[in-house]
PDB file of C-alpha atoms in Angstrom:
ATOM      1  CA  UNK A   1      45.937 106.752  91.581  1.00 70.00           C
ATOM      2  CA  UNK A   2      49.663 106.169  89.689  1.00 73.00           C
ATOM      3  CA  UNK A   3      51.331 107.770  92.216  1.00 73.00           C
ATOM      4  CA  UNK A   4      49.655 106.564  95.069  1.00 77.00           C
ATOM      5  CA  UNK A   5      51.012 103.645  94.033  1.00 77.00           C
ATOM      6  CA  UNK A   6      53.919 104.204  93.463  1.00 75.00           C
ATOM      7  CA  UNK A   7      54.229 106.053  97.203  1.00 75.00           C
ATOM      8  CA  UNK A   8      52.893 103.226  98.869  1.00 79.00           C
ATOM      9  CA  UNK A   9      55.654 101.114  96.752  1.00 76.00           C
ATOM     10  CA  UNK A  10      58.430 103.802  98.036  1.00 77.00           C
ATOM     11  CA  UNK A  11      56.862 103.017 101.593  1.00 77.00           C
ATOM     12  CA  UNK A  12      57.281  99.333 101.182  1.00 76.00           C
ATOM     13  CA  UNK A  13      61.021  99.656 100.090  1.00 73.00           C
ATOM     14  CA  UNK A  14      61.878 101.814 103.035  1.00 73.00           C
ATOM     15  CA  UNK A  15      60.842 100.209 105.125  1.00 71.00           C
ATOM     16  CA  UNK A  16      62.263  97.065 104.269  1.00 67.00           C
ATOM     17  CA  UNK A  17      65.207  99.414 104.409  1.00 63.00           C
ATOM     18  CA  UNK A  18      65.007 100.614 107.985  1.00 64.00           C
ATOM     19  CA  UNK A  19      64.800  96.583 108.919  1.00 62.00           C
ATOM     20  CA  UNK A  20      67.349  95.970 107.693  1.00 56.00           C
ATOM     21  CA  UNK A  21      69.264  98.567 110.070  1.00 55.00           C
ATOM     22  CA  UNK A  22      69.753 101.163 106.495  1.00 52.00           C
ATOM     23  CA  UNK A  23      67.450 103.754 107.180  1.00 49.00           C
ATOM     24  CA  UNK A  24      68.290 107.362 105.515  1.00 49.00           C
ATOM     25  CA  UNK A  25      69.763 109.137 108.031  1.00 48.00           C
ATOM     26  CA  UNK A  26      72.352 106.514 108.423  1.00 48.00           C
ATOM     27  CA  UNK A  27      73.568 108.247 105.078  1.00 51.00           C
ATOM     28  CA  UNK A  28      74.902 110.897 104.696  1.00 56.00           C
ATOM     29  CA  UNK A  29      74.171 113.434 102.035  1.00 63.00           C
ATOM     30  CA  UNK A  30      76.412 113.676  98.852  1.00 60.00           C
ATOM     31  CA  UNK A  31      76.229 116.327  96.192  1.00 68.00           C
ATOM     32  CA  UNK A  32      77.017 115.072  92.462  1.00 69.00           C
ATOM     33  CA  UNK A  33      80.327 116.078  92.280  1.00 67.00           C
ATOM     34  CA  UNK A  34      81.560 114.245  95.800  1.00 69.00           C
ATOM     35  CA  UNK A  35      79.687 110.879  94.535  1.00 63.00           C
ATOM     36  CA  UNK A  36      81.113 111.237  91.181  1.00 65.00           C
ATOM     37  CA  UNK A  37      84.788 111.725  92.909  1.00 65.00           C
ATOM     38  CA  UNK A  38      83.981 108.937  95.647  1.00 64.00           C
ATOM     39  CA  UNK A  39      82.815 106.548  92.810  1.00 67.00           C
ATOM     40  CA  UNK A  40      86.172 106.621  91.103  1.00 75.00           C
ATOM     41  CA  UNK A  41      88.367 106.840  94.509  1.00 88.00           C
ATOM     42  CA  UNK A  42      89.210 102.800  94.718  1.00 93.00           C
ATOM     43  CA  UNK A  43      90.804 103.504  97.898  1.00 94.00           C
ATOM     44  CA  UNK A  44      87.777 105.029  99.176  1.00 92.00           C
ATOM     45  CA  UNK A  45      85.581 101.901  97.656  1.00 92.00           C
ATOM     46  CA  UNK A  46      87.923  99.736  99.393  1.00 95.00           C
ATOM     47  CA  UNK A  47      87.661 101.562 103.167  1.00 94.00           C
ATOM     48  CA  UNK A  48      83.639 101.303 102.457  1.00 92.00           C
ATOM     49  CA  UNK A  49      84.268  97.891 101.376  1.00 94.00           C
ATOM     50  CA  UNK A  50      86.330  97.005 104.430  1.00 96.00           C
ATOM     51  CA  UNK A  51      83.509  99.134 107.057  1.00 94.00           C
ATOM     52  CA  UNK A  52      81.107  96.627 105.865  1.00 94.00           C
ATOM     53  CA  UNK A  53      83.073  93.560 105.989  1.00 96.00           C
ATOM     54  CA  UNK A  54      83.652  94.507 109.532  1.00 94.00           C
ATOM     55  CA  UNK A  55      79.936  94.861 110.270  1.00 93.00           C
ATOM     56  CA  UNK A  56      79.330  91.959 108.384  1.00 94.00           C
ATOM     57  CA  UNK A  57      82.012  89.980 108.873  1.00 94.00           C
ATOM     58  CA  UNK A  58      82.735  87.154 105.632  1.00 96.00           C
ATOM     59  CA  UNK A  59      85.666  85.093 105.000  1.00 97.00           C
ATOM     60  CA  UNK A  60      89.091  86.185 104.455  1.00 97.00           C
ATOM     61  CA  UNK A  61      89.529  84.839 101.338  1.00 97.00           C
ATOM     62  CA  UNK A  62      86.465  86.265 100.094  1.00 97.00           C
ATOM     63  CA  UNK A  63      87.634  89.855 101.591  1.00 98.00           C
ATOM     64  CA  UNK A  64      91.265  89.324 100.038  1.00 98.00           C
ATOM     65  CA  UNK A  65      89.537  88.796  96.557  1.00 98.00           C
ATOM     66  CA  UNK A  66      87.698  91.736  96.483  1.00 97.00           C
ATOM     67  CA  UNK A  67      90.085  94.177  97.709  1.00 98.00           C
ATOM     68  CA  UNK A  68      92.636  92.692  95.062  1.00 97.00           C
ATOM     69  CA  UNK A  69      90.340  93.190  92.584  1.00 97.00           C
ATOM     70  CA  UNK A  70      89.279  96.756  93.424  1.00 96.00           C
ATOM     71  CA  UNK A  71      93.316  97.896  94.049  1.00 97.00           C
ATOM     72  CA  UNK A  72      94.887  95.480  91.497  1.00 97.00           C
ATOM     73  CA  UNK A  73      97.013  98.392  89.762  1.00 96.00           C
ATOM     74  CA  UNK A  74      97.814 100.033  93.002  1.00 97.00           C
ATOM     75  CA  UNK A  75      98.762  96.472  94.623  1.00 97.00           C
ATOM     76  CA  UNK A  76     101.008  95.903  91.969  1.00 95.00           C
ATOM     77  CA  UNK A  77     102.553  99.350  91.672  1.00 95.00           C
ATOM     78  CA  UNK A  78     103.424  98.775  95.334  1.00 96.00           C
ATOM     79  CA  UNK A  79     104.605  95.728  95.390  1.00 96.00           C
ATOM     80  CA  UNK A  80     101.495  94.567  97.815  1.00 96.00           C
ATOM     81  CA  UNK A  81     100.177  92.211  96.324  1.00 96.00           C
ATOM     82  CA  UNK A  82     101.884  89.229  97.772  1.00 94.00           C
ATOM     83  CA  UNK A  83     101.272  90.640 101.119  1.00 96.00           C
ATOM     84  CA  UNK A  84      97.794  90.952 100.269  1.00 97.00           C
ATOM     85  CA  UNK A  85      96.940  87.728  98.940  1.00 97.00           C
ATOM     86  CA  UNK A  86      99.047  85.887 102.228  1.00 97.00           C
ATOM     87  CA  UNK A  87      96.621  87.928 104.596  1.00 97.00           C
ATOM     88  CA  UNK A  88      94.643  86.316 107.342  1.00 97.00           C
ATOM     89  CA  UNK A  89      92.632  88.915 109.014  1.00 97.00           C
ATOM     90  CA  UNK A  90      90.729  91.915 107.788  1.00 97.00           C
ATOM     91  CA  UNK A  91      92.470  94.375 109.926  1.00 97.00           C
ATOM     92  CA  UNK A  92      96.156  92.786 107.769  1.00 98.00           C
ATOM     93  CA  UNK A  93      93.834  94.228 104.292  1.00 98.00           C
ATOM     94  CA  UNK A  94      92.792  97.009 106.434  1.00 97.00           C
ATOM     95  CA  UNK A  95      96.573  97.622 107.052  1.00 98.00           C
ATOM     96  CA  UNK A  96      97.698  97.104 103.331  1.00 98.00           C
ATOM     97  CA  UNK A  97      94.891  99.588 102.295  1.00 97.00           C
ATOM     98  CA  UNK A  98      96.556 102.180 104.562  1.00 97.00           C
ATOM     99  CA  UNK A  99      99.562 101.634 103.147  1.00 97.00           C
ATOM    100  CA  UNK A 100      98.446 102.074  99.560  1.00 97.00           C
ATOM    101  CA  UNK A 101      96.558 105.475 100.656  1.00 96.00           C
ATOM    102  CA  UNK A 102      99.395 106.729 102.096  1.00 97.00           C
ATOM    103  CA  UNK A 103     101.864 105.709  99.242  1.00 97.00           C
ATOM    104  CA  UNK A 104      99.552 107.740  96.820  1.00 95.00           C
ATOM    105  CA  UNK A 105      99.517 110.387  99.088  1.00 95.00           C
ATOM    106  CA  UNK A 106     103.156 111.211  99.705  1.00 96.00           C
ATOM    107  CA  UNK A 107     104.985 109.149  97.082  1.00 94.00           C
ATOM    108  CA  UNK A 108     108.359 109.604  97.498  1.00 95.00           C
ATOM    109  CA  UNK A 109     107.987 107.352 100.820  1.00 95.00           C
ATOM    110  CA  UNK A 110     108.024 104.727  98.702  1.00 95.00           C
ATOM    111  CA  UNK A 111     110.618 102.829  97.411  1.00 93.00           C
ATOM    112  CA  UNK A 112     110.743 100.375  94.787  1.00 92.00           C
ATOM    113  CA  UNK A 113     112.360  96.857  96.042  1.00 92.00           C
ATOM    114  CA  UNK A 114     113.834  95.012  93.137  1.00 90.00           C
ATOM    115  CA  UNK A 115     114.786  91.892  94.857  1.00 88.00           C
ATOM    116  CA  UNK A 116     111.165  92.049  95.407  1.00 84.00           C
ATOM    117  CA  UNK A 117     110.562  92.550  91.975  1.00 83.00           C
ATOM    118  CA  UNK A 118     113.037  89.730  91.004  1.00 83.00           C
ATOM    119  CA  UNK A 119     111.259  87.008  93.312  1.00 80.00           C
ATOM    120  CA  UNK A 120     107.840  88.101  92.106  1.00 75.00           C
ATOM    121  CA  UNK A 121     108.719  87.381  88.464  1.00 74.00           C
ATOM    122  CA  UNK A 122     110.119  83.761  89.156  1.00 71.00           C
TER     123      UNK A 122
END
C-alpha cells in the first residue's frame, strides 16, 4: 500500500512535468561521471543557463547577473567583465560566453590588455 502511494505520487509529479513541456525524453541520459564533469563546467552551466533564457526569455539585467555570477573568475581573467555588465541583449552574453570558452580552450589567443587593466582599476 506504501508504494502504491508513492507511484501514484511519482505519477502526479510527472505529469505535472510533461505540462509543463519537461517530459523525460526531452532529457537526455547522463552517466555519473558526465553529470559530475557537467556540474563543475561553469561554461557549460552558463550555455544551459543561456538555452533557457532564450526559451524563457527574462530581463537583461537579470540574465547579465547570473552569468556574472556563474563566470566571475573567468570574466575577470579575461578582462570581460565590463563588456558583460554593459550588455543589452542575450545573444551580446551569448557572445561573451563564446569568447570565454574559446579563451580556455586555446589560450594563447588571448592577450592581456593593460590599458584595460589600468582603466578598470581607476
Amino acid at each position: 500500500e506504501k508504494c502504491v502511494k508513492k507511484l501514484s505520487k511519482i505519477k502526479a509529479k510527472l505529469a505535472k512535468l510533461k505540462d509543463y513541456g519537461l517530459s523525460g525524453a526531452t532529457f537526455s541520459r547522463l552517466k555519473l561521471h558526465e553529470l559530475h564533469r557537467t556540474g563543475t563546467d561553469k561554461i557549460h552551466l552558463a550555455n544551459e543557463y543561456l538555452a533557457l533564457v532564450k526559451k524563457y526569455p527574462i530581463k537583461i539585467r537579470t540574465v547579465v547577473f547570473h552569468t556574472r555570477r556563474m563566470l566571475l573568475d573567468e570574466l575577470t581573467q579575461y578582462q570581460l567583465m565590463e563588456e558583460c555588465v554593459a550588455a543589452t541583449s542575450v545573444s551580446s552574453v551569448q557572445s561573451i560566453v563564446d569568447k570565454v570558452e574559446h579563451y580556455q580552450k586555446t589560450p594563447d589567443s588571448f592577450t592581456f590588455d593593460r590599458d584595460k587593466a589600468a582603466k578598470e582599476k581607476e
